[in-house]
mmCIF file of C-alpha atoms in Angstrom:
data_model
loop_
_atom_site.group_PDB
_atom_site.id
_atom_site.type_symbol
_atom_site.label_atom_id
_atom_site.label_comp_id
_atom_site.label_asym_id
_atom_site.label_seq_id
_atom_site.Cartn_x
_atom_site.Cartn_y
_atom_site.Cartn_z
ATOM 1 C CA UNK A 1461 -37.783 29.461 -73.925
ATOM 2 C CA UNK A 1462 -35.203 26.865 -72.748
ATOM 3 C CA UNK A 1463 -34.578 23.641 -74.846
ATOM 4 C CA UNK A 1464 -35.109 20.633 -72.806
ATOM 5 C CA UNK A 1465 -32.933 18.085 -74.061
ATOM 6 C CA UNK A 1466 -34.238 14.367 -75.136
ATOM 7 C CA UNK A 1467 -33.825 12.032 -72.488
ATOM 8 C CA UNK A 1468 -31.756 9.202 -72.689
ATOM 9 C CA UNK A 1469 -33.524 5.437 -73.632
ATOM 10 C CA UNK A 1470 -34.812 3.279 -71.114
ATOM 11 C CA UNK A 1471 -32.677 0.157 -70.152
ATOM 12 C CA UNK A 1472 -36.224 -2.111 -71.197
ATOM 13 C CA UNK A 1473 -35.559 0.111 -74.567
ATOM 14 C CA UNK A 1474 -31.989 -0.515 -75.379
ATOM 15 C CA UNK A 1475 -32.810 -4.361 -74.461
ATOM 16 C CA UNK A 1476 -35.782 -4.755 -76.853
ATOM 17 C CA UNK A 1477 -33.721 -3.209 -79.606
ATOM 18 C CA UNK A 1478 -30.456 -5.796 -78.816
ATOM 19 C CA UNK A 1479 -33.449 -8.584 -78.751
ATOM 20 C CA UNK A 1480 -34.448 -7.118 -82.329
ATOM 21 C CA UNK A 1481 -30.682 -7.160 -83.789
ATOM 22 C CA UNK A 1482 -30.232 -10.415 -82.512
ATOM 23 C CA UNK A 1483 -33.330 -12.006 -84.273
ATOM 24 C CA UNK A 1484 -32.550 -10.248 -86.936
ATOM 25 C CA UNK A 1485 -28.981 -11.668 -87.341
ATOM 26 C CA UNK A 1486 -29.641 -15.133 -85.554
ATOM 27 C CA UNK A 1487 -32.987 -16.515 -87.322
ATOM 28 C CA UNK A 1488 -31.734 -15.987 -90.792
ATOM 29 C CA UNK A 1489 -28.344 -17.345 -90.051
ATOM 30 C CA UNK A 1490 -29.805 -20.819 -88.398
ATOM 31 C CA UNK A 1491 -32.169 -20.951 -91.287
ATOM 32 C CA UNK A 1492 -29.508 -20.545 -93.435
ATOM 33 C CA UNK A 1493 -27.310 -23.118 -91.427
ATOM 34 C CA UNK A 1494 -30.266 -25.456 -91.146
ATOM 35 C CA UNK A 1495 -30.879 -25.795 -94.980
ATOM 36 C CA UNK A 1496 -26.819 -25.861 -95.794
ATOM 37 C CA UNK A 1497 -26.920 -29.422 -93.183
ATOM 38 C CA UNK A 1498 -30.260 -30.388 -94.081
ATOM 39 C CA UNK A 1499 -29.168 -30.794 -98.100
ATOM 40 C CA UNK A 1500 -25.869 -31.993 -96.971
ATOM 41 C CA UNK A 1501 -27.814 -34.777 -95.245
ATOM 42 C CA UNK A 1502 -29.497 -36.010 -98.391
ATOM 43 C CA UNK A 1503 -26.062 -37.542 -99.628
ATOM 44 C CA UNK A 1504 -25.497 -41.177 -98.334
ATOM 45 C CA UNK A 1505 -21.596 -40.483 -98.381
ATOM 46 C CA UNK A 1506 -21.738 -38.486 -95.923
ATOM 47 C CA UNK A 1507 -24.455 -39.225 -93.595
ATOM 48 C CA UNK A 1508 -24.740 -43.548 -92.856
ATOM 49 C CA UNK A 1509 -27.903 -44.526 -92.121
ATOM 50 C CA UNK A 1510 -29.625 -44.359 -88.898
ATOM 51 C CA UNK A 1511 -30.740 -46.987 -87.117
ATOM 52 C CA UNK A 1512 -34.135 -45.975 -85.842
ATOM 53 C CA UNK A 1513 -34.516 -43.779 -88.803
ATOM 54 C CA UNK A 1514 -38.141 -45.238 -89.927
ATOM 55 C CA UNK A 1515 -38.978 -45.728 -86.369
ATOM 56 C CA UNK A 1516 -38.103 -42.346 -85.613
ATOM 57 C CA UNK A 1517 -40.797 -41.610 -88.506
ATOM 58 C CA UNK A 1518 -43.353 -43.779 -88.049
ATOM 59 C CA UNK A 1519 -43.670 -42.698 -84.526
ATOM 60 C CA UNK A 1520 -44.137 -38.644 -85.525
ATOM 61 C CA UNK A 1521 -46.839 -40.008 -88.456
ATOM 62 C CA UNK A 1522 -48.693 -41.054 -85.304
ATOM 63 C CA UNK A 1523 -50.111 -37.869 -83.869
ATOM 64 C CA UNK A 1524 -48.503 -36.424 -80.710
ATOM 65 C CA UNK A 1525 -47.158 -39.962 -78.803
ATOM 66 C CA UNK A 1526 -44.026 -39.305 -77.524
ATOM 67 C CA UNK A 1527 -40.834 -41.560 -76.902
ATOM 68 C CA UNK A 1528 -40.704 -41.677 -72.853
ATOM 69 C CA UNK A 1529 -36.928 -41.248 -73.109
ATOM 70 C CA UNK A 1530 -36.690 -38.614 -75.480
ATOM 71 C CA UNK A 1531 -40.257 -36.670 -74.934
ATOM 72 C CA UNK A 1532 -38.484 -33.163 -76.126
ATOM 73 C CA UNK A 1533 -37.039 -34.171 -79.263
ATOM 74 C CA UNK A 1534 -40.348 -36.400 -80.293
ATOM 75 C CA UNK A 1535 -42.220 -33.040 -79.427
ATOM 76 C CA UNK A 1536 -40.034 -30.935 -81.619
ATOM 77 C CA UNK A 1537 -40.295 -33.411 -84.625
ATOM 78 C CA UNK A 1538 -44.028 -33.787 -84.655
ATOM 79 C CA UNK A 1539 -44.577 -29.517 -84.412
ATOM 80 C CA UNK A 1540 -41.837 -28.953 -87.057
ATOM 81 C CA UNK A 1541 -43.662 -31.640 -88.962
ATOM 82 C CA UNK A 1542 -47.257 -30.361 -88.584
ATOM 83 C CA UNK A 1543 -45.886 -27.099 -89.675
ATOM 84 C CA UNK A 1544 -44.358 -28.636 -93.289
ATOM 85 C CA UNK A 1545 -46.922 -31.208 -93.713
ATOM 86 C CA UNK A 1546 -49.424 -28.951 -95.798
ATOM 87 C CA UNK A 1547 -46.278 -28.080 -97.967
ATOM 88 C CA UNK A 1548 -46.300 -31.845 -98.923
ATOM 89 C CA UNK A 1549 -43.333 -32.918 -96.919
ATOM 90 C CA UNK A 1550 -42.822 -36.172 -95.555
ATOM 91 C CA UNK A 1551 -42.154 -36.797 -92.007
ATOM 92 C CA UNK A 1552 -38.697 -38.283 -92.718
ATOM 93 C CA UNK A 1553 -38.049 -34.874 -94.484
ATOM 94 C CA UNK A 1554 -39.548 -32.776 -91.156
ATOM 95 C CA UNK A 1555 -37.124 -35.194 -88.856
ATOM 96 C CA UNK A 1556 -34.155 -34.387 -90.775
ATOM 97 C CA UNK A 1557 -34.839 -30.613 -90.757
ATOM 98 C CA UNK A 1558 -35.368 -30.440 -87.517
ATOM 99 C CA UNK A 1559 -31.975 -32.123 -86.847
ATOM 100 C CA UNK A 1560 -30.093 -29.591 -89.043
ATOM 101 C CA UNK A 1561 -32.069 -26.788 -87.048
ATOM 102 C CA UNK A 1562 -30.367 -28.138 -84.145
ATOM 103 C CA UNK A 1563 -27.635 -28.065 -86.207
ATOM 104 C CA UNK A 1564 -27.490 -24.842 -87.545
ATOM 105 C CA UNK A 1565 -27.733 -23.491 -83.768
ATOM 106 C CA UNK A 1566 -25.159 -26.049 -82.591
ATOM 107 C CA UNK A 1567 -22.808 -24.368 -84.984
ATOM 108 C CA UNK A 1568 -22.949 -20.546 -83.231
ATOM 109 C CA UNK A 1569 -22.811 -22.151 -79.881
ATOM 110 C CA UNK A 1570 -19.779 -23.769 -80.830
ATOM 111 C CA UNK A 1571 -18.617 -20.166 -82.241
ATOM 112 C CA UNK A 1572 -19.922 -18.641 -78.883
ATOM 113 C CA UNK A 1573 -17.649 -21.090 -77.085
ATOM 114 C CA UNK A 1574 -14.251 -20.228 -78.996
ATOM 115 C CA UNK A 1575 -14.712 -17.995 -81.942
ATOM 116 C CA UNK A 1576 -11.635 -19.355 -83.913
ATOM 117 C CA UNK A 1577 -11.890 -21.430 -87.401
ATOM 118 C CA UNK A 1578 -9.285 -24.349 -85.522
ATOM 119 C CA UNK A 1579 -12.300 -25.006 -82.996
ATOM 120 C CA UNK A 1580 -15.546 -24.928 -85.397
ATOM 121 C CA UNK A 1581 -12.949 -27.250 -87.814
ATOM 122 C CA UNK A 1582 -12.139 -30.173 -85.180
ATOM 123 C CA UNK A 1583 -16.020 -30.085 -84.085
ATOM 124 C CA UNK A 1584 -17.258 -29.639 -87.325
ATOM 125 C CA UNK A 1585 -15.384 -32.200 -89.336
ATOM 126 C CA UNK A 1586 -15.828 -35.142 -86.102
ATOM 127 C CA UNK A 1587 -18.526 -37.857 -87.161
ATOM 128 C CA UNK A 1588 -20.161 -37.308 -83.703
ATOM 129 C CA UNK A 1589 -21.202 -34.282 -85.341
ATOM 130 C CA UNK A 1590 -23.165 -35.885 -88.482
ATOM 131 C CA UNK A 1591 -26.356 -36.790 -85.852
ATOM 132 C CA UNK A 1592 -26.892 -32.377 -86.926
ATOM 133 C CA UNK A 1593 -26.268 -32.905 -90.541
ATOM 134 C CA UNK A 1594 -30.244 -33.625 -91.487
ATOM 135 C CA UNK A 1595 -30.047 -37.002 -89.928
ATOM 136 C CA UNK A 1596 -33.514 -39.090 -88.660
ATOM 137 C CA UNK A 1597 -33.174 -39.658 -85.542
ATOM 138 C CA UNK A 1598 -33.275 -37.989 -81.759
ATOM 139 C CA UNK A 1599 -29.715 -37.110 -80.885
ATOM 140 C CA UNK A 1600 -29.578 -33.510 -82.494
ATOM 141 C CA UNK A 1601 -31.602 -32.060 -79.749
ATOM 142 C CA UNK A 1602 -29.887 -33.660 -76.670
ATOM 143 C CA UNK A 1603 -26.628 -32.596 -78.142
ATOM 144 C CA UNK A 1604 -27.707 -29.251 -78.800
ATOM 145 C CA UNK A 1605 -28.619 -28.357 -75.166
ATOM 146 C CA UNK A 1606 -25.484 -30.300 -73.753
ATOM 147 C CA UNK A 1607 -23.451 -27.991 -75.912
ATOM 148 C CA UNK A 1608 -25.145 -24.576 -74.563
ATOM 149 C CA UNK A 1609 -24.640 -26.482 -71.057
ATOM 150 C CA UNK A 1610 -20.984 -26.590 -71.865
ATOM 151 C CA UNK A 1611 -20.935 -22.457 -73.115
ATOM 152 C CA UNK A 1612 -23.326 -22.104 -69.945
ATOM 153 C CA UNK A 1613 -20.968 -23.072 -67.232
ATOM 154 C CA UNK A 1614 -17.725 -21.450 -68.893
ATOM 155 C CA UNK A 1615 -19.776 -18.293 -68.558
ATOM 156 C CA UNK A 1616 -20.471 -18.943 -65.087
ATOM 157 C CA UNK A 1617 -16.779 -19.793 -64.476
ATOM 158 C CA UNK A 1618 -15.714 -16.630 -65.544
ATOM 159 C CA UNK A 1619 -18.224 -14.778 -63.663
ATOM 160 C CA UNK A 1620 -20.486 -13.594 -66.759
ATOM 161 C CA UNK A 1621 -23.377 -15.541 -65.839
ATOM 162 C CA UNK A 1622 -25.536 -16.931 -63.544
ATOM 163 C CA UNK A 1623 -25.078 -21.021 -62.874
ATOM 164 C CA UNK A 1624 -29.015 -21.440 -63.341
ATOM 165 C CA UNK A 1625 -28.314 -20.909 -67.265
ATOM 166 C CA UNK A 1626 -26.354 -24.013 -67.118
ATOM 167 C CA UNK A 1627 -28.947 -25.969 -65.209
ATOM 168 C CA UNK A 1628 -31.666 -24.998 -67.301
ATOM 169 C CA UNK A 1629 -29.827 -26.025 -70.638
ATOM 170 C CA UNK A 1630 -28.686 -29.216 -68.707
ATOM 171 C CA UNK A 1631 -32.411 -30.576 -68.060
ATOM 172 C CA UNK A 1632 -34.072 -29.053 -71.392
ATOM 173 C CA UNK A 1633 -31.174 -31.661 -72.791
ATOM 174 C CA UNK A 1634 -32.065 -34.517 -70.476
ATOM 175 C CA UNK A 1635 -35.878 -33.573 -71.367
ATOM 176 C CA UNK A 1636 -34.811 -34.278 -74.989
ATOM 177 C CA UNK A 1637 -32.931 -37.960 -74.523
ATOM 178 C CA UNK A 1638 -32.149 -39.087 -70.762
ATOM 179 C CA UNK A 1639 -28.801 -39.756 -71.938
ATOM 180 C CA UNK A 1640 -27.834 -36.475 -71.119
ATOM 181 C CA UNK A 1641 -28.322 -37.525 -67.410
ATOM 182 C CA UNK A 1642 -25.524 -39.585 -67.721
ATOM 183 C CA UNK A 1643 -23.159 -36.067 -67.374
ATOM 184 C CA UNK A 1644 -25.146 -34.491 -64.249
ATOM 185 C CA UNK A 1645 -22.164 -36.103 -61.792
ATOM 186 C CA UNK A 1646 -20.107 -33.123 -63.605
ATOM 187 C CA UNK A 1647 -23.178 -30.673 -63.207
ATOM 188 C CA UNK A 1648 -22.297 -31.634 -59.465
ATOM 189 C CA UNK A 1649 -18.810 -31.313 -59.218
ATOM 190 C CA UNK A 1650 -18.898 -27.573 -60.542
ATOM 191 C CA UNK A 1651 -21.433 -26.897 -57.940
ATOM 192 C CA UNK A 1652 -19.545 -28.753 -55.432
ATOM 193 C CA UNK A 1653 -16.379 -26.260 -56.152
ATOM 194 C CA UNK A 1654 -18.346 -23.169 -56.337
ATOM 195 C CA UNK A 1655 -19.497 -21.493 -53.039
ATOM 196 C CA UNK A 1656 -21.327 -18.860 -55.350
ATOM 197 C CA UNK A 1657 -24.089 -21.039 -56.123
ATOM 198 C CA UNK A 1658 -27.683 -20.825 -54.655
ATOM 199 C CA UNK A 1659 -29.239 -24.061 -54.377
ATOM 200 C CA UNK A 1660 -32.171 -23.020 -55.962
ATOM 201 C CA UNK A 1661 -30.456 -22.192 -59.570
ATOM 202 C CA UNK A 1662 -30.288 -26.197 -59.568
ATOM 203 C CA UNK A 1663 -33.505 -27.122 -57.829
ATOM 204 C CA UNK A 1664 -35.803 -24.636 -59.954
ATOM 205 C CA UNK A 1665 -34.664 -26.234 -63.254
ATOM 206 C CA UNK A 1666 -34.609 -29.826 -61.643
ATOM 207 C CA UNK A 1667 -38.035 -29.623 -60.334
ATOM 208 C CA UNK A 1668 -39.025 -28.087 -63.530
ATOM 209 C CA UNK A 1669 -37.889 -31.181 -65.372
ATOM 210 C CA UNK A 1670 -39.426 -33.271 -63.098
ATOM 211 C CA UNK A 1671 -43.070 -31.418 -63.618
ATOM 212 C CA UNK A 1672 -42.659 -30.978 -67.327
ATOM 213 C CA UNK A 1673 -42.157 -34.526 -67.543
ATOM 214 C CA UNK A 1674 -44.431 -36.173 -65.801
ATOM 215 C CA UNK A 1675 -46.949 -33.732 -67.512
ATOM 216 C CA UNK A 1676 -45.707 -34.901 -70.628
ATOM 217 C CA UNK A 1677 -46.340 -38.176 -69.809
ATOM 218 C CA UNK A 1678 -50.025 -37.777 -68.241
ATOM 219 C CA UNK A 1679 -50.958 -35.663 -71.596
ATOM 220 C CA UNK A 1680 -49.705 -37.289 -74.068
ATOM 221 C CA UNK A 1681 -49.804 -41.123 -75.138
ATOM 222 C CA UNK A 1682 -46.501 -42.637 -74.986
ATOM 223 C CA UNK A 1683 -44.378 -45.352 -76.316
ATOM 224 C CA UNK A 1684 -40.247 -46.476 -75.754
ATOM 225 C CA UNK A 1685 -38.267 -49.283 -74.169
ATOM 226 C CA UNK A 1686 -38.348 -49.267 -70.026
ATOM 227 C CA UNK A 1687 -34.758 -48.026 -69.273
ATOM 228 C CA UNK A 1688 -33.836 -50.705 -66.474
ATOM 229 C CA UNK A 1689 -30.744 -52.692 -66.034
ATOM 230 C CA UNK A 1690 -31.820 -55.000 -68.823
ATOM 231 C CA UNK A 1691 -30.175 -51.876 -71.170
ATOM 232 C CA UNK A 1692 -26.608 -52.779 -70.326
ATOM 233 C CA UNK A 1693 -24.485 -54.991 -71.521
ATOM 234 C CA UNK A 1694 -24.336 -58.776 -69.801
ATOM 235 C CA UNK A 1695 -21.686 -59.458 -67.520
ATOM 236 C CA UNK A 1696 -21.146 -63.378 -68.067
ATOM 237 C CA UNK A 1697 -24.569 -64.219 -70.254
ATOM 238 C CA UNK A 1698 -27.388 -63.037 -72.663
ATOM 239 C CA UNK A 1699 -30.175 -62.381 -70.912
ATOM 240 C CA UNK A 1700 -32.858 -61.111 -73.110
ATOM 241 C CA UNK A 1701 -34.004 -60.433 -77.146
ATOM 242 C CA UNK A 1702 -31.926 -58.138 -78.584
ATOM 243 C CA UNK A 1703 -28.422 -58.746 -76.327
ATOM 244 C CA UNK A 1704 -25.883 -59.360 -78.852
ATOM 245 C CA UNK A 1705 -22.410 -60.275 -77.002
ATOM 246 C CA UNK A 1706 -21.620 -60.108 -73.071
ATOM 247 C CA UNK A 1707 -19.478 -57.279 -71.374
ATOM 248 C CA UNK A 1708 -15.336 -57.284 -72.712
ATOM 249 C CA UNK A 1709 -15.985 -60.083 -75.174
ATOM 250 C CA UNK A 1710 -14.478 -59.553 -78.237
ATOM 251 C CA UNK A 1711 -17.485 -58.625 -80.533
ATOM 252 C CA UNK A 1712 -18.151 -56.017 -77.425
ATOM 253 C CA UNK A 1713 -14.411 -54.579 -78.253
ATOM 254 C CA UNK A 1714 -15.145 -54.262 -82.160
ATOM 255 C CA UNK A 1715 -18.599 -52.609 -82.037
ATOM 256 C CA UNK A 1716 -17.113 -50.450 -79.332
ATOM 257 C CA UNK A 1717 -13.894 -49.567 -81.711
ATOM 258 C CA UNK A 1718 -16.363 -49.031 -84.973
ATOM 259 C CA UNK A 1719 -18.111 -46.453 -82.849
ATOM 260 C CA UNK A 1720 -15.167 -44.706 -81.886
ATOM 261 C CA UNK A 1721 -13.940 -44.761 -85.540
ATOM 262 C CA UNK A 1722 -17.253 -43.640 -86.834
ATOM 263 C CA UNK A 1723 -16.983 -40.650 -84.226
ATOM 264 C CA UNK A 1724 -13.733 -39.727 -85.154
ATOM 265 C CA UNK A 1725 -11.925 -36.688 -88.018
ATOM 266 C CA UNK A 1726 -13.506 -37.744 -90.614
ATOM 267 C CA UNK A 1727 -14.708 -40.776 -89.917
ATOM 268 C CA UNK A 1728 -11.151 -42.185 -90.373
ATOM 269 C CA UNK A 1729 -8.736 -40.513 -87.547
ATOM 270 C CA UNK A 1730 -9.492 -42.572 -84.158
ATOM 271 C CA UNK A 1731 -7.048 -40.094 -82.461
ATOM 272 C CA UNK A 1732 -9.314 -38.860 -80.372
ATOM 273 C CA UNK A 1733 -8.362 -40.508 -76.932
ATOM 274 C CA UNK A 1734 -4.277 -40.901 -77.647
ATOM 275 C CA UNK A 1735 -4.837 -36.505 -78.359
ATOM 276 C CA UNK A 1736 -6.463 -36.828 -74.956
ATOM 277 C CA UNK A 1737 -3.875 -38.838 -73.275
ATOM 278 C CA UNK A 1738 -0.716 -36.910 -74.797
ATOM 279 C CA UNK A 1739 -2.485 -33.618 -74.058
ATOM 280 C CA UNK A 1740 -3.849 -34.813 -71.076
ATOM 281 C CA UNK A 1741 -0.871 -31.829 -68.985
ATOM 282 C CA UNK A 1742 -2.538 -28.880 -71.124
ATOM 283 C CA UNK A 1743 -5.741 -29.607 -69.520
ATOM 284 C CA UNK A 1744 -5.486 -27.405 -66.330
ATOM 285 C CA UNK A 1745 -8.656 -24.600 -66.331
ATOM 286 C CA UNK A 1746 -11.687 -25.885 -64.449
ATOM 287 C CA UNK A 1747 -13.791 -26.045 -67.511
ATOM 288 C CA UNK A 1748 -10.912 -28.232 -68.748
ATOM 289 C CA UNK A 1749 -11.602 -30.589 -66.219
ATOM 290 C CA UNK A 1750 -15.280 -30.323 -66.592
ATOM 291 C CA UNK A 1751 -14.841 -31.379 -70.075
ATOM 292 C CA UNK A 1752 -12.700 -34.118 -69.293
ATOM 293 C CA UNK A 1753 -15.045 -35.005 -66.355
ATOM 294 C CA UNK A 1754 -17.608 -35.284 -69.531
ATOM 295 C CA UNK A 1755 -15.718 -37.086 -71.622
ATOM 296 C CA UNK A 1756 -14.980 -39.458 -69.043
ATOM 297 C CA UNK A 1757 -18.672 -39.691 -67.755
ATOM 298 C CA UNK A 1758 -19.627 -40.634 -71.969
ATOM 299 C CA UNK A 1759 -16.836 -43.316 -72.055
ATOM 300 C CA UNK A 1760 -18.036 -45.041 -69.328
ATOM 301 C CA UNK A 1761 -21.729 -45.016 -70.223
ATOM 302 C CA UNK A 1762 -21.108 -45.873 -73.835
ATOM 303 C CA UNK A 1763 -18.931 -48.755 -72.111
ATOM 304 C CA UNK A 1764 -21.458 -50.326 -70.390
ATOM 305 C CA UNK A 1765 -24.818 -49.953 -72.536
ATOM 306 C CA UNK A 1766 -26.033 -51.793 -74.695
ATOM 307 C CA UNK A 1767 -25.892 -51.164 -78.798
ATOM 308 C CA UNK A 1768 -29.259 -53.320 -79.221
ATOM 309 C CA UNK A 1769 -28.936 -52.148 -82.997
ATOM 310 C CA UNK A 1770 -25.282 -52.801 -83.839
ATOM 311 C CA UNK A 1771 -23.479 -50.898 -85.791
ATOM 312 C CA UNK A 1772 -26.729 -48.990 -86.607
ATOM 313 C CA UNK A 1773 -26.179 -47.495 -83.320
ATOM 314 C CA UNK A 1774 -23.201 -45.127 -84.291
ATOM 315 C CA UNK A 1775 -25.445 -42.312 -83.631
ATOM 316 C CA UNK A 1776 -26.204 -42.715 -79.925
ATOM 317 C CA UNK A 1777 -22.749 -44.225 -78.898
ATOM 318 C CA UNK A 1778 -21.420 -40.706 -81.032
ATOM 319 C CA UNK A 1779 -22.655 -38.644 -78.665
ATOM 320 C CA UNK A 1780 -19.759 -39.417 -76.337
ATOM 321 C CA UNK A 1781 -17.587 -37.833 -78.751
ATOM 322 C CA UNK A 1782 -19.072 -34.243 -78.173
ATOM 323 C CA UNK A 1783 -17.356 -33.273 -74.821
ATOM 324 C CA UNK A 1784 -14.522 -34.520 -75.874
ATOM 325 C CA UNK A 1785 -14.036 -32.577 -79.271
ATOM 326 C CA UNK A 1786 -15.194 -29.306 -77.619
ATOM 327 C CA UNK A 1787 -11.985 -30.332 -75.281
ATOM 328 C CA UNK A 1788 -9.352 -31.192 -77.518
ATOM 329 C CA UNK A 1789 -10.541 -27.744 -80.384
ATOM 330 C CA UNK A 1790 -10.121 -25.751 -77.364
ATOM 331 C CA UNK A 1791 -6.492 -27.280 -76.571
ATOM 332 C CA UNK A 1792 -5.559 -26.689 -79.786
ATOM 333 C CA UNK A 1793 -6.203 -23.293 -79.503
ATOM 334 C CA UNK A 1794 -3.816 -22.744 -76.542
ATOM 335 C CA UNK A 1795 -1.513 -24.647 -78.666
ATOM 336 C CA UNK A 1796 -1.627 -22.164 -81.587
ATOM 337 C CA UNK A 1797 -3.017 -18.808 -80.338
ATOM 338 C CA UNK A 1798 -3.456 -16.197 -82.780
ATOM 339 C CA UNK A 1799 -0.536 -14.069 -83.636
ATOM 340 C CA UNK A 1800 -0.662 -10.696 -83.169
ATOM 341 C CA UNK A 1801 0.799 -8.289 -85.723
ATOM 342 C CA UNK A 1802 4.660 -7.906 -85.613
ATOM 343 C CA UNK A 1803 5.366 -3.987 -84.450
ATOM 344 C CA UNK A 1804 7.506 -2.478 -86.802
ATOM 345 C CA UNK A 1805 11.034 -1.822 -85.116
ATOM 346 C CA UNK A 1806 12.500 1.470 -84.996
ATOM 347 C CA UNK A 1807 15.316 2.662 -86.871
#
């Protein structure tokens, strides 16, 4: 009697075992990650305080209402929260792990993007990066997604993946602080320069967003500022509560250079932009120039909005800092590849 032979796996099969590995690997690693920044966090020195901090609190102690520009992130608190409360955490506790969650995944997205020690350093040690160190606030989230937008369309540029990946991170960022719509002019251009692109791996994860949030919205009760014109900064005159300077004055130039100092290595190297400009001939791959596009696009909105909070507003005027960092690691890597082993030469 003949021997059949066992067939080979499935495809579904060899997928559900990759999905298993991966878990396996990825959720104790982000835990891991998660408590390293969430502890970190805890020490003043290194984390300043945040400026809607108790806000930020107060508003996940008060059932699910969520912040109309930042509905994601206020979700995410509030369900990481109602998981720890019967552990006896505090909400300011919940916040800040759920920031360092963010964080911990940031970190391997960053690793996904260029898996070299120079990159993780220059984004690692940047204060834009502190919002993921345990901090109380909603900017971990946004910055999250906008990174795996960034590793998103790099894929797609090299043909490895689909452009609707990049869309779908885009708006689950923009669904977590509408700041992130400030970058969707680059979100454009790529699509603009790529023939490949069906229209609907945009409109399927636009109109998404749009149904997700409005359902938010209906659901839920809500609270937040109106985002109108009123949120940037006065030409010639103060024009409501809260305005503290008009546009170019020179209080307008020092919170603006405090933010950029506060975003910088360390909190101490404002090199960022000279790097930029000196580098500016090494930038020549179209995710490159996407990142620059970015870094651009968070110039000019941090520019023109308005810090209502001062120097308490670091974190939100930080954010602008994130392109740009994931720009300049990578240029340092083309600056000092990775040498390969010197071959022996022959007698």
């Amino acid at each position: 009697m003949q021997i059949q032979s066992a067939s080979p796996p499935r495809s579904h099969d060899r997928r559900w075992a990759r999905a298993v590995r991966f878990c396996a690997i990825r959720i104790p690693l982000t835990l891991a990650l998660a408590s390293l920044l969430y502890y970190l966090g805890r020490f003043e020195w290194i984390l300043p305080y945040a400026g809607d901090g108790h806000y930020t609190e107060e508003l996940t102690l008060k059932g699910w209402v969520v912040l109309m520009h930042s509905v994601l992130t206020t979700i995410i608190h509030k369900t990481i929260y109602t998981f720890f409360e019967p552990f006896g955490w505090r909400a300011w506790n919940a916040i800040a792990f759920s920031s360092a969650l963010a964080g911990g995944m940031a970190i391997q997205v960053l690793y996904a993007i260029r898996r070299r020690p120079l990159f993780l350093f220059t984004n690692i040690a940047a204060g834009s990066f502190l919002v993921f160190v345990g901090e109380v606030e909603s900017y971990a989230w946004v910055n999250f997604f906008l990174l795996l937008t960034f590793l998103a369309v790099e894929r797609f540029l090299n043909r490895q993946w689909s452009f609707w990946p990049a869309a779908l991170f885009f708006f689950l960022a923009a669904l977590c602080h509408m700041l992130a719509l400030f970058y969707l002019p680059a979100l454009f251009w790529i699509m603009r320069r790529d023939s490949r692109i069906n229209p609907w791996e945009f409109l399927g994860p636009f109109l998404g967003f749009i149904a997700f949030y409005l359902l938010f919205l209906l659901l839920l009760p809500r609270e937040g500022l109106d985002l109108d014109i009123s949120r940037l900064t006065p030409l010639f005159q103060i024009n409501r509560k809260g305005q503290l300077f008009t546009f170019f004055s020179l209080a307008h130039w020092e919170l603006l250079a405090y933010f950029h100092w506060k975003s910088s290595f360390f909190q101490c190297l404002p090199i960022e932009i000279p790097l930029l400009i000196l580098l500016r001939k090494r930038i020549h791959s179209p995710f490159q120039i996407y990142l620059l596009f970015c870094s651009l696009l968070g110039l000019c909105w941090t520019l023109v909005w308005h810090p209502d909070l001062g120097r308490l507003d670091w974190d939100l005027f930080s954010q602008a800092f994130i392109p740009i960092h994931v720009l300049l690691g990578i240029i340092f890597c083309d600056i000092f590849p990775l040498h390969r082993k010197c071959e022996s030469h022959s007698s």
